[in-house]
Amino acid sequence: MTQANRLFVRLRDGAHELLGQFRSYFGLGGKVRPEPITDTDALRAFVSSRASFIAQTSLYGYLRTRAGQRYPDLFESDPFLVSINLAKWHMFLACLSDLSVYAGGLIARRTALSPEQVRELMLALLDRTLDETGHPTDADAEFPEHARRVRTRIALTDWRRVADDEDCFQASPEALVRWAPVVKEFMQLDESIVRNSVRFHWQEVRGDLRKHLDAHSIAAALG
């Protein structure tokens, strides 16, 4: 096994070790699958919770893999904790961006809603999440501008061209590469593996949304 493959396996296994703890925290219920997503409230809750889930498991999983046995010691450093929190919030926005595009694409393919209607729906859900999140006290001054870019992406997405694959999951791997608080030389070595690892983490979320999204009920509710 090559060094790159070994790192990918460690990233994957490290993230799996964190799944139980994070599933409990986010109320995902272990192996229990979500209920059918039949209205906008359920869709917003799914997108927001899974964005948080992927953001934190990807970030902490990578840091844990990179730090090894020193991982617990990292949290005793106040400057490092600040950096982790900054990265966490930027990862959340990036994950929110990717999953919102994917969810909107599913709705566009499964219903007769126009692209404009899908855009209005996804912007409304995004705005509610951003309003609820506000500007977290442990986020940095760039957080509002990043949130604005996420909204712009949703507003400009061509919903007819969103494929049911991993193509729209570009912002979250990029955010981890940019914001993870690791030595620059390490990230240069790890970058391609880190990107693939984040995309791998999305597979289960995509499957859950495909299975449980009742797009027709959501479209009907929109009138």
Coordinates of N, CA and C in Angstrom, one line a residue:
M1 N 0.8 -1.2 0.0 CA 0.0 0.0 0.0 C 0.9 1.2 0.0
T2 N 0.6 2.2 -0.9 CA 1.4 3.4 -1.0 C 1.1 4.3 0.3
Q3 N 2.1 5.3 0.4 CA 1.9 6.2 1.6 C 0.6 7.0 1.5
A4 N 0.3 7.4 0.3 CA -1.0 8.2 0.1 C -2.2 7.3 0.4
N5 N -2.2 6.0 0.0 CA -3.3 5.2 0.4 C -3.4 4.9 1.9
R6 N -2.3 4.8 2.5 CA -2.3 4.6 4.0 C -2.8 5.8 4.7
L7 N -2.5 7.0 4.2 CA -3.0 8.2 4.8 C -4.5 8.3 4.6
F8 N -5.0 7.9 3.4 CA -6.4 8.0 3.2 C -7.2 7.0 4.1
V9 N -6.6 5.8 4.3 CA -7.3 4.8 5.2 C -7.3 5.3 6.6
R10 N -6.2 6.0 7.0 CA -6.2 6.5 8.4 C -7.2 7.6 8.6
L11 N -7.3 8.5 7.5 CA -8.3 9.5 7.6 C -9.7 8.9 7.6
R12 N -10.0 7.9 6.8 CA -11.3 7.3 6.8 C -11.6 6.6 8.1
D13 N -10.7 5.8 8.6 CA -10.9 5.1 9.9 C -10.9 6.1 11.1
G14 N -10.1 7.1 11.0 CA -10.2 8.1 12.1 C -11.5 8.8 12.2
A15 N -12.1 9.1 11.0 CA -13.4 9.7 11.0 C -14.5 8.8 11.5
H16 N -14.4 7.5 11.1 CA -15.4 6.5 11.6 C -15.4 6.4 13.1
E17 N -14.2 6.5 13.7 CA -14.1 6.4 15.2 C -14.9 7.6 15.8
L18 N -15.0 8.7 15.1 CA -15.7 9.8 15.7 C -17.2 9.8 15.4
L19 N -17.6 8.9 14.5 CA -19.0 9.0 14.1 C -20.0 8.8 15.2
G20 N -19.8 7.8 16.1 CA -20.7 7.6 17.2 C -20.9 8.8 18.1
Q21 N -19.8 9.5 18.4 CA -19.9 10.7 19.3 C -20.6 11.8 18.5
F22 N -20.3 12.0 17.3 CA -20.9 13.1 16.5 C -22.4 12.8 16.2
R23 N -22.7 11.5 15.9 CA -24.1 11.2 15.6 C -25.0 11.5 16.8
S24 N -24.5 11.1 18.0 CA -25.2 11.4 19.2 C -25.4 12.9 19.4
Y25 N -24.3 13.7 19.1 CA -24.4 15.1 19.3 C -25.4 15.8 18.4
F26 N -25.4 15.3 17.1 CA -26.2 15.9 16.2 C -27.6 15.3 16.1
G27 N -27.9 14.3 17.0 CA -29.2 13.7 17.0 C -29.4 12.8 15.8
L28 N -28.4 12.2 15.2 CA -28.6 11.3 14.0 C -28.9 9.9 14.4
G29 N -28.8 9.5 15.6 CA -29.4 8.3 16.0 C -28.6 7.0 15.6
G30 N -27.3 7.0 15.5 CA -26.6 5.8 15.2 C -26.9 5.3 13.8
K31 N -27.4 4.1 13.6 CA -27.8 3.6 12.3 C -29.2 3.8 12.0
V32 N -30.0 4.5 12.8 CA -31.4 4.8 12.5 C -31.4 5.8 11.4
R33 N -32.1 5.5 10.3 CA -32.2 6.4 9.2 C -33.2 7.5 9.4
P34 N -33.1 8.7 8.8 CA -34.0 9.8 9.0 C -35.4 9.5 8.5
E35 N -36.4 10.2 9.0 CA -37.7 10.1 8.6 C -37.8 10.7 7.2
P36 N -38.9 10.4 6.4 CA -39.1 11.0 5.1 C -39.1 12.6 5.2
I37 N -38.4 13.2 4.3 CA -38.3 14.6 4.3 C -39.4 15.2 3.4
T38 N -40.5 15.6 4.0 CA -41.7 15.9 3.3 C -42.1 17.4 3.3
D39 N -41.3 18.2 4.0 CA -41.6 19.6 4.0 C -40.3 20.4 4.1
T40 N -40.5 21.7 4.0 CA -39.3 22.6 4.0 C -38.5 22.6 5.3
D41 N -39.3 22.5 6.4 CA -38.6 22.5 7.8 C -37.7 21.2 7.9
A42 N -38.2 20.1 7.4 CA -37.4 18.9 7.5 C -36.2 18.9 6.6
L43 N -36.4 19.5 5.4 CA -35.3 19.6 4.5 C -34.2 20.6 5.1
R44 N -34.6 21.7 5.6 CA -33.7 22.6 6.2 C -32.9 22.0 7.4
A45 N -33.6 21.2 8.2 CA -33.0 20.6 9.3 C -32.0 19.5 8.9
F46 N -32.3 18.8 7.8 CA -31.4 17.8 7.3 C -30.2 18.4 6.7
V47 N -30.3 19.5 5.9 CA -29.2 20.1 5.3 C -28.3 20.7 6.4
S48 N -28.9 21.4 7.3 CA -28.1 22.1 8.3 C -27.3 21.1 9.2
S49 N -28.0 20.1 9.7 CA -27.4 19.1 10.6 C -26.3 18.3 9.9
R50 N -26.6 17.9 8.7 CA -25.5 17.1 8.0 C -24.3 18.0 7.6
A51 N -24.6 19.3 7.3 CA -23.5 20.2 7.0 C -22.6 20.3 8.3
S52 N -23.2 20.4 9.4 CA -22.4 20.5 10.7 C -21.7 19.2 10.9
F53 N -22.3 18.1 10.6 CA -21.8 16.7 10.8 C -20.5 16.5 10.0
I54 N -20.7 16.8 8.7 CA -19.5 16.6 7.8 C -18.4 17.6 8.1
A55 N -18.8 18.8 8.4 CA -17.7 19.8 8.7 C -16.9 19.4 9.9
Q56 N -17.5 18.9 10.9 CA -16.7 18.6 12.1 C -16.0 17.3 12.0
T57 N -16.7 16.2 11.5 CA -16.0 14.9 11.4 C -14.8 15.0 10.4
S58 N -15.0 15.8 9.3 CA -13.8 16.0 8.4 C -12.7 16.7 9.0
L59 N -13.0 17.8 9.7 CA -12.0 18.6 10.3 C -11.3 17.9 11.4
Y60 N -12.0 17.4 12.4 CA -11.4 16.8 13.5 C -10.8 15.4 13.2
G61 N -11.4 14.8 12.2 CA -10.8 13.5 11.7 C -9.4 13.7 11.1
Y62 N -9.3 14.8 10.3 CA -8.0 15.1 9.7 C -7.0 15.5 10.8
L63 N -7.4 16.4 11.7 CA -6.4 16.8 12.7 C -6.0 15.6 13.6
R64 N -6.9 14.7 13.9 CA -6.6 13.6 14.7 C -5.6 12.7 14.0
T65 N -5.8 12.5 12.7 CA -4.9 11.6 11.9 C -3.5 12.2 11.9
R66 N -3.5 13.6 11.6 CA -2.2 14.2 11.5 C -1.4 14.3 12.8
A67 N -2.1 14.5 13.9 CA -1.5 14.7 15.2 C -1.1 13.4 15.9
G68 N -1.8 12.4 15.5 CA -1.6 11.1 16.2 C -1.8 11.1 17.7
Q69 N -0.8 10.6 18.5 CA -1.0 10.6 19.9 C -1.0 12.0 20.5
R70 N -0.5 13.0 19.8 CA -0.5 14.3 20.4 C -1.8 15.0 20.2
Y71 N -2.8 14.4 19.6 CA -4.1 15.0 19.3 C -4.8 15.6 20.6
P72 N -4.8 14.9 21.7 CA -5.5 15.6 22.9 C -4.7 16.8 23.4
D73 N -3.4 16.8 23.2 CA -2.6 18.0 23.6 C -2.9 19.2 22.8
L74 N -3.4 19.1 21.6 CA -3.7 20.3 20.8 C -4.8 21.2 21.5
F75 N -5.7 20.5 22.2 CA -6.8 21.3 22.8 C -6.4 22.0 24.1
E76 N -5.2 21.8 24.5 CA -4.7 22.5 25.6 C -4.0 23.9 25.2
S77 N -4.0 24.1 23.9 CA -3.4 25.3 23.4 C -4.5 26.3 23.0
D78 N -4.6 27.4 23.7 CA -5.6 28.4 23.4 C -5.5 28.9 21.9
P79 N -4.3 29.3 21.4 CA -4.2 29.7 20.0 C -4.7 28.7 19.0
F80 N -4.4 27.4 19.3 CA -4.8 26.4 18.4 C -6.3 26.2 18.5
L81 N -6.9 26.3 19.7 CA -8.4 26.2 19.8 C -9.1 27.3 19.0
V82 N -8.5 28.5 19.0 CA -9.0 29.6 18.2 C -9.0 29.2 16.7
S83 N -7.9 28.7 16.3 CA -7.8 28.3 14.9 C -8.7 27.2 14.5
I84 N -8.9 26.2 15.4 CA -9.9 25.2 15.1 C -11.3 25.7 15.0
N85 N -11.7 26.6 15.8 CA -13.0 27.2 15.8 C -13.2 28.0 14.5
L86 N -12.2 28.8 14.1 CA -12.3 29.5 12.8 C -12.5 28.5 11.6
A87 N -11.7 27.4 11.6 CA -11.8 26.4 10.6 C -13.2 25.8 10.6
K88 N -13.7 25.5 11.8 CA -15.0 24.8 12.0 C -16.1 25.6 11.3
W89 N -16.1 26.9 11.5 CA -17.2 27.7 11.0 C -17.1 27.9 9.5
H90 N -15.9 28.0 9.0 CA -15.8 28.1 7.5 C -16.1 26.7 6.8
M91 N -15.7 25.6 7.5 CA -16.1 24.3 7.0 C -17.6 24.2 7.0
F92 N -18.3 24.7 8.0 CA -19.8 24.6 8.1 C -20.4 25.3 6.9
L93 N -19.9 26.5 6.6 CA -20.5 27.3 5.5 C -20.2 26.6 4.1
A94 N -19.0 26.0 4.0 CA -18.7 25.3 2.7 C -19.6 24.1 2.6
C95 N -19.8 23.3 3.7 CA -20.6 22.1 3.6 C -22.1 22.5 3.4
L96 N -22.5 23.6 4.0 CA -23.9 24.1 3.8 C -24.1 24.4 2.3
S97 N -23.1 25.0 1.7 CA -23.1 25.4 0.3 C -23.2 24.2 -0.6
D98 N -22.4 23.2 -0.4 CA -22.4 22.0 -1.2 C -23.7 21.2 -1.1
L99 N -24.1 21.0 0.1 CA -25.3 20.2 0.3 C -26.6 20.9 -0.2
S100 N -26.6 22.2 -0.1 CA -27.8 23.0 -0.6 C -27.9 22.8 -2.1
V101 N -26.8 22.9 -2.8 CA -26.8 22.7 -4.2 C -27.2 21.3 -4.6
Y102 N -26.7 20.3 -3.9 CA -27.1 19.0 -4.2 C -28.6 18.7 -3.9
A103 N -29.1 19.2 -2.8 CA -30.5 19.1 -2.5 C -31.4 19.8 -3.5
G104 N -31.0 21.0 -3.9 CA -31.8 21.7 -4.9 C -31.8 21.0 -6.2
G105 N -30.7 20.4 -6.6 CA -30.6 19.6 -7.8 C -31.5 18.4 -7.8
L106 N -31.6 17.7 -6.7 CA -32.6 16.6 -6.6 C -34.0 17.1 -6.8
I107 N -34.4 18.2 -6.1 CA -35.7 18.7 -6.2 C -36.0 19.1 -7.6
A108 N -35.1 19.7 -8.3 CA -35.3 20.2 -9.7 C -35.5 19.0 -10.6
R109 N -34.8 17.9 -10.4 CA -34.9 16.7 -11.3 C -36.2 15.9 -11.0
R110 N -36.7 15.9 -9.7 CA -37.8 15.1 -9.3 C -39.2 15.8 -9.4
T111 N -39.2 17.0 -9.7 CA -40.5 17.8 -9.7 C -40.6 18.6 -10.9
A112 N -41.7 19.3 -11.1 CA -41.9 20.2 -12.2 C -41.7 21.6 -11.8
L113 N -41.1 21.8 -10.7 CA -40.8 23.2 -10.3 C -39.8 23.8 -11.3
S114 N -40.0 25.1 -11.5 CA -39.1 25.8 -12.4 C -37.8 26.1 -11.7
P115 N -36.7 26.3 -12.5 CA -35.4 26.7 -11.8 C -35.6 27.9 -10.9
E116 N -36.4 28.9 -11.3 CA -36.6 30.0 -10.4 C -37.3 29.6 -9.1
Q117 N -38.2 28.7 -9.1 CA -38.9 28.2 -7.9 C -37.9 27.5 -7.0
V118 N -37.1 26.7 -7.6 CA -36.1 25.9 -6.8 C -35.1 26.9 -6.2
R119 N -34.7 27.9 -7.0 CA -33.8 29.0 -6.5 C -34.4 29.7 -5.3
E120 N -35.6 30.1 -5.4 CA -36.3 30.8 -4.3 C -36.4 29.9 -3.0
L121 N -36.7 28.6 -3.3 CA -36.8 27.7 -2.2 C -35.5 27.5 -1.4
M122 N -34.4 27.2 -2.2 CA -33.1 27.0 -1.5 C -32.6 28.2 -0.9
L123 N -32.8 29.4 -1.5 CA -32.4 30.7 -0.9 C -33.1 30.9 0.4
A124 N -34.4 30.6 0.4 CA -35.2 30.8 1.6 C -34.7 29.9 2.8
L125 N -34.4 28.7 2.4 CA -33.9 27.7 3.5 C -32.5 28.1 3.9
L126 N -31.7 28.6 3.0 CA -30.3 29.0 3.4 C -30.4 30.2 4.3
D127 N -31.2 31.2 3.9 CA -31.3 32.4 4.7 C -31.8 32.1 6.1
R128 N -32.7 31.2 6.3 CA -33.2 30.8 7.6 C -32.0 30.3 8.4
T129 N -31.2 29.4 7.8 CA -30.1 28.8 8.6 C -29.1 29.9 8.9
L130 N -28.8 30.7 7.9 CA -27.8 31.8 8.2 C -28.3 32.8 9.3
D131 N -29.6 33.1 9.2 CA -30.1 34.0 10.2 C -30.0 33.3 11.6
E132 N -30.3 32.0 11.7 CA -30.3 31.3 12.9 C -28.8 31.2 13.5
T133 N -27.9 31.1 12.6 CA -26.5 30.9 12.9 C -25.9 32.3 13.4
G134 N -26.3 33.3 12.7 CA -25.8 34.7 12.9 C -24.3 34.7 12.7
H135 N -23.6 35.5 13.5 CA -22.1 35.6 13.4 C -21.6 35.0 14.7
P136 N -21.2 33.8 14.7 CA -20.8 33.1 16.0 C -19.6 33.9 16.6
T137 N -19.6 33.9 17.9 CA -18.6 34.6 18.6 C -17.2 34.0 18.4
D138 N -17.1 32.8 18.1 CA -15.8 32.2 17.8 C -15.4 32.1 16.4
A139 N -16.2 32.7 15.5 CA -15.9 32.8 14.1 C -15.1 34.1 13.9
D140 N -14.5 34.2 12.7 CA -13.6 35.3 12.4 C -14.3 36.4 11.6
A141 N -13.6 37.5 11.3 CA -14.2 38.6 10.6 C -14.6 38.3 9.1
E142 N -14.0 37.2 8.6 CA -14.3 36.8 7.2 C -15.6 36.0 7.1
F143 N -16.2 35.6 8.3 CA -17.4 34.7 8.2 C -18.5 35.3 7.5
P144 N -18.9 36.6 7.7 CA -20.0 37.2 6.9 C -19.8 37.2 5.4
E145 N -18.6 37.5 5.0 CA -18.3 37.5 3.6 C -18.4 36.1 3.0
H146 N -17.9 35.1 3.7 CA -18.0 33.8 3.3 C -19.5 33.4 3.1
A147 N -20.3 33.8 4.1 CA -21.7 33.5 4.1 C -22.4 34.2 2.8
R148 N -21.9 35.4 2.5 CA -22.5 36.1 1.4 C -22.1 35.3 0.1
R149 N -20.9 34.8 0.0 CA -20.5 34.0 -1.2 C -21.3 32.7 -1.3
V150 N -21.7 32.1 -0.2 CA -22.5 30.9 -0.3 C -23.9 31.3 -0.9
R151 N -24.4 32.4 -0.4 CA -25.7 32.8 -0.9 C -25.6 33.2 -2.4
T152 N -24.6 33.8 -2.8 CA -24.4 34.1 -4.2 C -24.3 32.8 -5.1
R153 N -23.6 31.8 -4.5 CA -23.6 30.5 -5.3 C -25.0 29.9 -5.5
I154 N -25.8 29.9 -4.4 CA -27.1 29.4 -4.5 C -28.0 30.2 -5.5
A155 N -27.8 31.5 -5.5 CA -28.6 32.4 -6.4 C -28.2 32.2 -7.8
L156 N -27.0 31.8 -8.1 CA -26.5 31.7 -9.5 C -26.5 30.3 -10.0
T157 N -26.8 29.3 -9.2 CA -26.8 27.9 -9.6 C -27.8 27.7 -10.8
D158 N -27.4 27.0 -11.8 CA -28.3 26.5 -12.8 C -28.8 25.1 -12.4
W159 N -30.0 25.1 -11.8 CA -30.5 23.9 -11.2 C -30.7 22.8 -12.2
R160 N -30.9 23.1 -13.5 CA -31.1 22.0 -14.5 C -29.8 21.3 -14.7
R161 N -28.7 21.8 -14.3 CA -27.4 21.1 -14.6 C -26.7 20.5 -13.4
V162 N -27.4 20.5 -12.3 CA -26.8 19.9 -11.1 C -27.0 18.3 -11.2
A163 N -25.9 17.6 -11.3 CA -25.9 16.2 -11.5 C -26.0 15.5 -10.1
D164 N -26.5 14.3 -10.2 CA -26.7 13.4 -9.0 C -25.4 12.7 -8.7
D165 N -24.3 13.4 -8.4 CA -23.0 12.8 -8.2 C -22.2 13.8 -7.2
E166 N -20.9 13.6 -7.2 CA -20.2 14.4 -6.2 C -19.6 15.7 -6.8
D167 N -20.0 16.0 -8.1 CA -19.5 17.2 -8.7 C -19.7 18.5 -8.0
C168 N -20.9 18.6 -7.3 CA -21.2 19.9 -6.7 C -20.5 20.0 -5.3
F169 N -19.8 18.9 -4.9 CA -19.2 18.9 -3.6 C -17.7 19.4 -3.7
Q170 N -17.6 20.7 -4.1 CA -16.3 21.2 -4.3 C -15.8 22.2 -3.2
A171 N -16.8 22.9 -2.6 CA -16.4 23.9 -1.6 C -15.9 23.3 -0.3
S172 N -16.5 22.2 0.1 CA -16.1 21.6 1.4 C -14.7 21.1 1.4
P173 N -14.2 20.3 0.3 CA -12.8 19.9 0.3 C -11.9 21.1 0.3
E174 N -12.3 22.1 -0.5 CA -11.4 23.3 -0.6 C -11.3 24.0 0.7
A175 N -12.4 24.1 1.5 CA -12.4 24.8 2.8 C -11.4 24.1 3.8
L176 N -11.5 22.7 3.7 CA -10.6 22.0 4.7 C -9.1 22.2 4.3
V177 N -8.8 22.2 3.0 CA -7.5 22.5 2.6 C -7.0 23.9 3.0
R178 N -7.9 24.8 2.9 CA -7.5 26.2 3.2 C -7.5 26.5 4.7
W179 N -8.4 26.0 5.5 CA -8.6 26.4 6.8 C -8.1 25.5 7.9
A180 N -7.8 24.2 7.6 CA -7.3 23.3 8.6 C -6.0 23.9 9.2
P181 N -5.9 24.0 10.5 CA -4.7 24.5 11.2 C -3.6 23.5 11.3
V182 N -3.0 23.3 10.1 CA -1.8 22.4 10.1 C -0.7 23.1 9.4
V183 N 0.5 22.6 9.6 CA 1.7 23.2 8.9 C 1.5 23.1 7.4
K184 N 1.9 24.2 6.8 CA 1.6 24.3 5.3 C 2.3 23.2 4.6
E185 N 3.4 22.8 5.0 CA 4.1 21.7 4.3 C 3.4 20.4 4.4
F186 N 2.7 20.1 5.5 CA 1.9 18.9 5.7 C 0.7 19.0 4.7
M187 N 0.0 20.1 4.6 CA -1.1 20.2 3.8 C -0.7 20.0 2.3
Q188 N 0.4 20.5 1.9 CA 0.9 20.4 0.6 C 1.1 18.9 0.2
L189 N 1.5 18.1 1.2 CA 1.7 16.7 1.0 C 0.3 15.9 1.0
D190 N -0.6 16.5 1.8 CA -1.9 15.7 2.1 C -3.0 16.2 1.2
E191 N -2.8 17.2 0.4 CA -4.0 17.9 -0.2 C -4.9 17.0 -1.0
S192 N -4.4 16.2 -1.9 CA -5.2 15.4 -2.7 C -6.0 14.3 -1.9
I193 N -5.3 13.8 -0.9 CA -5.9 12.8 0.0 C -7.0 13.4 0.8
V194 N -6.8 14.6 1.3 CA -7.7 15.3 2.1 C -9.0 15.6 1.3
R195 N -8.8 16.1 0.1 CA -10.0 16.4 -0.8 C -10.8 15.1 -1.0
N196 N -10.1 14.0 -1.3 CA -10.9 12.8 -1.6 C -11.6 12.3 -0.3
S197 N -10.9 12.5 0.8 CA -11.5 12.1 2.1 C -12.8 12.8 2.4
V198 N -12.9 14.1 2.1 CA -14.1 14.9 2.4 C -15.2 14.4 1.4
R199 N -14.9 14.2 0.2 CA -15.9 13.7 -0.8 C -16.4 12.3 -0.4
F200 N -15.5 11.5 0.2 CA -15.9 10.2 0.6 C -16.9 10.3 1.8
H201 N -16.7 11.2 2.7 CA -17.6 11.4 3.8 C -19.0 11.8 3.4
W202 N -19.2 12.4 2.2 CA -20.5 12.8 1.7 C -21.3 11.7 1.2
Q203 N -20.7 10.5 1.0 CA -21.5 9.4 0.3 C -22.7 9.0 1.0
E204 N -22.6 8.8 2.3 CA -23.8 8.3 3.1 C -24.8 9.4 3.1
V205 N -24.4 10.7 3.3 CA -25.4 11.8 3.3 C -26.2 11.9 2.0
R206 N -25.5 11.7 0.9 CA -26.1 11.8 -0.4 C -27.1 10.6 -0.5
G207 N -26.7 9.4 -0.1 CA -27.6 8.3 -0.1 C -28.9 8.5 0.7
D208 N -28.7 9.0 1.9 CA -29.8 9.3 2.8 C -30.8 10.3 2.1
L209 N -30.3 11.3 1.5 CA -31.1 12.3 0.9 C -31.9 11.8 -0.3
R210 N -31.2 11.0 -1.1 CA -31.8 10.4 -2.2 C -33.0 9.5 -1.8
K211 N -32.8 8.8 -0.7 CA -33.8 7.8 -0.3 C -35.0 8.5 0.4
H212 N -34.7 9.5 1.2 CA -35.8 10.0 2.1 C -36.4 11.3 1.6
L213 N -35.8 11.9 0.6 CA -36.4 13.2 0.1 C -37.7 12.9 -0.6
D214 N -38.8 13.5 -0.1 CA -40.1 13.4 -0.8 C -40.3 14.8 -1.5
A215 N -39.6 14.9 -2.7 CA -39.6 16.1 -3.4 C -41.0 16.6 -3.8
H216 N -41.9 15.6 -4.2 CA -43.2 16.0 -4.6 C -44.0 16.6 -3.5
S217 N -43.9 16.1 -2.3 CA -44.6 16.7 -1.2 C -44.1 18.1 -0.9
I218 N -42.8 18.3 -1.0 CA -42.3 19.7 -0.8 C -42.8 20.6 -1.9
A219 N -42.8 20.1 -3.2 CA -43.3 20.9 -4.3 C -44.8 21.3 -4.1
A220 N -45.6 20.3 -3.6 CA -47.0 20.5 -3.4 C -47.2 21.5 -2.4
A221 N -46.4 21.5 -1.3 CA -46.6 22.4 -0.2 C -46.3 23.9 -0.7
L222 N -45.5 24.0 -1.7 CA -45.2 25.3 -2.2 C -46.3 25.9 -3.1
G223 N -47.3 25.0 -3.4 CA -48.5 25.4 -4.1 C -48.3 25.5 -5.6

